[in-house]
């Protein structure tokens, strides 16, 4: 059995300037002696690092302090720290002796992998400090370094991989009964990482999730590895504040622009706007109404001056059927397609009907009635926004003014018999407003 040491007898800061020497039989060859500088000791005071070069196959060799020849540790392996190869040893400590602990190394096969444990035992179980390495058929080694209890990771520890002397930390923090429990840092394969509370191997409680560039992705409360309530920051800088369900935005919440101004205030379900909500566009326009699966269904649109622009239904996020209020007293009530007047509808000017009929692609098309500003009106066929085809013009009092064909808003001919009023003939042509 290896002797145990009382680490309280040593000033580790002073040891950094001292040398150690290692007696080794690499791969059973002749005895060799290597001397090197003591570098540092890990936070648990169970492992120290040094620069005494060792050869392959020298694991388990004793390490002694040069100044007094006392056994100080057992050579264990080599790692790369700050672009240089550093060797490390396990330390059998005196405080472990009080718990009847023993240091030893064991190796066994598990799931087609070779497992090597170097550390402390109590009653033939891993207990105290130890390092376990799992070697598979690749060059990568999975390593846990930390505290144990009853053959399980328990206490402070770190899980990391080693591949050609390059280390990558996976988790660093608290364990309980072989699972992450307490506080810890976890690094994901995509470069994102989490710092916060854990329970039963899952993110649980307060925590922060970071993007690869170290900016915050989420800050708040986790439940069973998923967001529960907090602030989710998107890559474009916009962010959501509110509750979550199964990791998705659900419930009453708000979305903000990157500059902190409000973008959306309302209800969410499965990351979509759902139910009542208010949306403020970058141009300043505002929508207030009902959402279904992230799309507007019914509501009102206001300008940034709080003047109503539209009131009605939506289809695929575009106007469907409702009232559109334009400038200079103009408005329209009817059907839309791709945000253009399309189908049956009525145009108004200063709350008086201007046109009643059919539209296609925002223009008069087909049968319709157009009322001029002086009260006269036309009933007939429109094409491409103009009178084209057969139609009739009437005076305000209903008396027939013209009956015949029109071409691009003009009479097709000058047949005087079709242009009568009180025995007089009129030669003027009528051009009507081309509504777009």
PDB file of N, CA and C in Angstrom, residues 235-274:
ATOM      1  N   UNK A 235     -31.045  35.472 -32.893  1.00  0.00           N
ATOM      2  CA  UNK A 235     -29.766  35.839 -33.489  1.00  0.00           C
ATOM      3  C   UNK A 235     -29.800  37.230 -34.128  1.00  0.00           C
ATOM      4  N   UNK A 236     -30.977  37.683 -34.566  1.00  0.00           N
ATOM      5  CA  UNK A 236     -31.060  39.006 -35.181  1.00  0.00           C
ATOM      6  C   UNK A 236     -31.171  40.125 -34.149  1.00  0.00           C
ATOM      7  N   UNK A 237     -31.150  39.756 -32.867  1.00  0.00           N
ATOM      8  CA  UNK A 237     -31.199  40.749 -31.803  1.00  0.00           C
ATOM      9  C   UNK A 237     -32.569  40.962 -31.201  1.00  0.00           C
ATOM     10  N   UNK A 238     -33.634  40.534 -31.881  1.00  0.00           N
ATOM     11  CA  UNK A 238     -34.961  40.618 -31.287  1.00  0.00           C
ATOM     12  C   UNK A 238     -35.059  39.627 -30.117  1.00  0.00           C
ATOM     13  N   UNK A 239     -35.958  39.898 -29.169  1.00  0.00           N
ATOM     14  CA  UNK A 239     -36.058  38.996 -28.030  1.00  0.00           C
ATOM     15  C   UNK A 239     -37.492  38.888 -27.514  1.00  0.00           C
ATOM     16  N   UNK A 240     -37.768  37.741 -26.916  1.00  0.00           N
ATOM     17  CA  UNK A 240     -39.086  37.433 -26.360  1.00  0.00           C
ATOM     18  C   UNK A 240     -38.976  37.339 -24.849  1.00  0.00           C
ATOM     19  N   UNK A 241     -39.961  37.901 -24.163  1.00  0.00           N
ATOM     20  CA  UNK A 241     -40.038  37.781 -22.708  1.00  0.00           C
ATOM     21  C   UNK A 241     -41.413  37.242 -22.339  1.00  0.00           C
ATOM     22  N   UNK A 242     -41.420  36.153 -21.565  1.00  0.00           N
ATOM     23  CA  UNK A 242     -42.691  35.583 -21.157  1.00  0.00           C
ATOM     24  C   UNK A 242     -42.568  34.114 -20.803  1.00  0.00           C
ATOM     25  N   UNK A 243     -43.697  33.413 -20.722  1.00  0.00           N
ATOM     26  CA  UNK A 243     -43.695  31.995 -20.373  1.00  0.00           C
ATOM     27  C   UNK A 243     -43.458  31.096 -21.583  1.00  0.00           C
ATOM     28  N   UNK A 244     -43.111  29.840 -21.292  1.00  0.00           N
ATOM     29  CA  UNK A 244     -42.884  28.826 -22.326  1.00  0.00           C
ATOM     30  C   UNK A 244     -43.618  27.540 -21.924  1.00  0.00           C
ATOM     31  N   UNK A 245     -43.885  26.737 -22.918  1.00  0.00           N
ATOM     32  CA  UNK A 245     -44.434  25.402 -22.696  1.00  0.00           C
ATOM     33  C   UNK A 245     -43.693  24.433 -23.598  1.00  0.00           C
ATOM     34  N   UNK A 246     -43.110  23.413 -23.009  1.00  0.00           N
ATOM     35  CA  UNK A 246     -42.284  22.457 -23.763  1.00  0.00           C
ATOM     36  C   UNK A 246     -41.181  23.178 -24.536  1.00  0.00           C
ATOM     37  N   UNK A 247     -40.663  24.252 -23.959  1.00  0.00           N
ATOM     38  CA  UNK A 247     -39.562  24.984 -24.573  1.00  0.00           C
ATOM     39  C   UNK A 247     -39.968  25.977 -25.642  1.00  0.00           C
ATOM     40  N   UNK A 248     -41.284  26.134 -25.895  1.00  0.00           N
ATOM     41  CA  UNK A 248     -41.782  27.042 -26.930  1.00  0.00           C
ATOM     42  C   UNK A 248     -42.566  28.188 -26.292  1.00  0.00           C
ATOM     43  N   UNK A 249     -42.531  29.350 -26.942  1.00  0.00           N
ATOM     44  CA  UNK A 249     -43.253  30.518 -26.445  1.00  0.00           C
ATOM     45  C   UNK A 249     -44.739  30.188 -26.357  1.00  0.00           C
ATOM     46  N   UNK A 250     -45.305  30.266 -25.160  1.00  0.00           N
ATOM     47  CA  UNK A 250     -46.722  29.948 -24.958  1.00  0.00           C
ATOM     48  C   UNK A 250     -47.243  30.756 -23.776  1.00  0.00           C
ATOM     49  N   UNK A 251     -48.392  31.429 -23.984  1.00  0.00           N
ATOM     50  CA  UNK A 251     -48.962  32.249 -22.936  1.00  0.00           C
ATOM     51  C   UNK A 251     -48.830  33.722 -23.274  1.00  0.00           C
ATOM     52  N   UNK A 252     -49.033  34.577 -22.283  1.00  0.00           N
ATOM     53  CA  UNK A 252     -48.979  36.032 -22.481  1.00  0.00           C
ATOM     54  C   UNK A 252     -47.532  36.486 -22.467  1.00  0.00           C
ATOM     55  N   UNK A 253     -47.070  37.044 -23.592  1.00  0.00           N
ATOM     56  CA  UNK A 253     -45.678  37.456 -23.682  1.00  0.00           C
ATOM     57  C   UNK A 253     -45.494  38.648 -24.600  1.00  0.00           C
ATOM     58  N   UNK A 254     -44.244  39.079 -24.721  1.00  0.00           N
ATOM     59  CA  UNK A 254     -43.915  40.241 -25.547  1.00  0.00           C
ATOM     60  C   UNK A 254     -42.656  39.967 -26.355  1.00  0.00           C
ATOM     61  N   UNK A 255     -42.609  40.537 -27.566  1.00  0.00           N
ATOM     62  CA  UNK A 255     -41.412  40.494 -28.401  1.00  0.00           C
ATOM     63  C   UNK A 255     -40.938  41.931 -28.611  1.00  0.00           C
ATOM     64  N   UNK A 256     -39.617  42.116 -28.537  1.00  0.00           N
ATOM     65  CA  UNK A 256     -39.035  43.440 -28.667  1.00  0.00           C
ATOM     66  C   UNK A 256     -38.056  43.477 -29.842  1.00  0.00           C
ATOM     67  N   UNK A 257     -37.945  44.666 -30.452  1.00  0.00           N
ATOM     68  CA  UNK A 257     -36.923  44.890 -31.467  1.00  0.00           C
ATOM     69  C   UNK A 257     -35.554  44.964 -30.782  1.00  0.00           C
ATOM     70  N   UNK A 258     -34.455  44.827 -31.544  1.00  0.00           N
ATOM     71  CA  UNK A 258     -33.114  44.882 -30.935  1.00  0.00           C
ATOM     72  C   UNK A 258     -32.851  46.157 -30.134  1.00  0.00           C
ATOM     73  N   UNK A 259     -33.507  47.258 -30.517  1.00  0.00           N
ATOM     74  CA  UNK A 259     -33.285  48.515 -29.786  1.00  0.00           C
ATOM     75  C   UNK A 259     -34.119  48.614 -28.515  1.00  0.00           C
ATOM     76  N   UNK A 260     -34.896  47.579 -28.217  1.00  0.00           N
ATOM     77  CA  UNK A 260     -35.683  47.554 -26.991  1.00  0.00           C
ATOM     78  C   UNK A 260     -37.103  48.048 -27.131  1.00  0.00           C
ATOM     79  N   UNK A 261     -37.493  48.560 -28.301  1.00  0.00           N
ATOM     80  CA  UNK A 261     -38.871  49.012 -28.495  1.00  0.00           C
ATOM     81  C   UNK A 261     -39.787  47.814 -28.724  1.00  0.00           C
ATOM     82  N   UNK A 262     -41.038  47.953 -28.296  1.00  0.00           N
ATOM     83  CA  UNK A 262     -41.992  46.848 -28.355  1.00  0.00           C
ATOM     84  C   UNK A 262     -42.358  46.507 -29.793  1.00  0.00           C
ATOM     85  N   UNK A 263     -42.370  45.209 -30.104  1.00  0.00           N
ATOM     86  CA  UNK A 263     -42.779  44.740 -31.420  1.00  0.00           C
ATOM     87  C   UNK A 263     -44.133  44.046 -31.360  1.00  0.00           C
ATOM     88  N   UNK A 264     -44.331  43.185 -30.369  1.00  0.00           N
ATOM     89  CA  UNK A 264     -45.591  42.435 -30.274  1.00  0.00           C
ATOM     90  C   UNK A 264     -45.944  42.206 -28.814  1.00  0.00           C
ATOM     91  N   UNK A 265     -47.218  42.400 -28.514  1.00  0.00           N
ATOM     92  CA  UNK A 265     -47.734  42.188 -27.163  1.00  0.00           C
ATOM     93  C   UNK A 265     -49.014  41.378 -27.294  1.00  0.00           C
ATOM     94  N   UNK A 266     -48.971  40.145 -26.782  1.00  0.00           N
ATOM     95  CA  UNK A 266     -50.162  39.313 -26.919  1.00  0.00           C
ATOM     96  C   UNK A 266     -49.937  37.897 -26.442  1.00  0.00           C
ATOM     97  N   UNK A 267     -50.748  37.006 -26.961  1.00  0.00           N
ATOM     98  CA  UNK A 267     -50.685  35.605 -26.552  1.00  0.00           C
ATOM     99  C   UNK A 267     -49.947  34.770 -27.605  1.00  0.00           C
ATOM    100  N   UNK A 268     -49.284  33.709 -27.100  1.00  0.00           N
ATOM    101  CA  UNK A 268     -48.503  32.829 -27.964  1.00  0.00           C
ATOM    102  C   UNK A 268     -48.880  31.377 -27.687  1.00  0.00           C
ATOM    103  N   UNK A 269     -48.674  30.545 -28.698  1.00  0.00           N
ATOM    104  CA  UNK A 269     -48.863  29.102 -28.551  1.00  0.00           C
ATOM    105  C   UNK A 269     -47.913  28.400 -29.516  1.00  0.00           C
ATOM    106  N   UNK A 270     -47.053  27.539 -28.971  1.00  0.00           N
ATOM    107  CA  UNK A 270     -46.081  26.803 -29.794  1.00  0.00           C
ATOM    108  C   UNK A 270     -45.255  27.732 -30.683  1.00  0.00           C
ATOM    109  N   UNK A 271     -44.781  28.814 -30.103  1.00  0.00           N
ATOM    110  CA  UNK A 271     -43.919  29.794 -30.780  1.00  0.00           C
ATOM    111  C   UNK A 271     -44.660  30.685 -31.762  1.00  0.00           C
ATOM    112  N   UNK A 272     -45.976  30.542 -31.909  1.00  0.00           N
ATOM    113  CA  UNK A 272     -46.755  31.363 -32.826  1.00  0.00           C
ATOM    114  C   UNK A 272     -47.643  32.334 -32.053  1.00  0.00           C
ATOM    115  N   UNK A 273     -47.913  33.490 -32.654  1.00  0.00           N
ATOM    116  CA  UNK A 273     -48.913  34.398 -32.100  1.00  0.00           C
ATOM    117  C   UNK A 273     -50.270  33.711 -32.200  1.00  0.00           C
ATOM    118  N   UNK A 274     -51.050  33.758 -31.122  1.00  0.00           N
ATOM    119  CA  UNK A 274     -52.331  33.056 -31.094  1.00  0.00           C
ATOM    120  C   UNK A 274     -53.298  33.824 -30.202  1.00  0.00           C
TER     121      UNK A 274
END
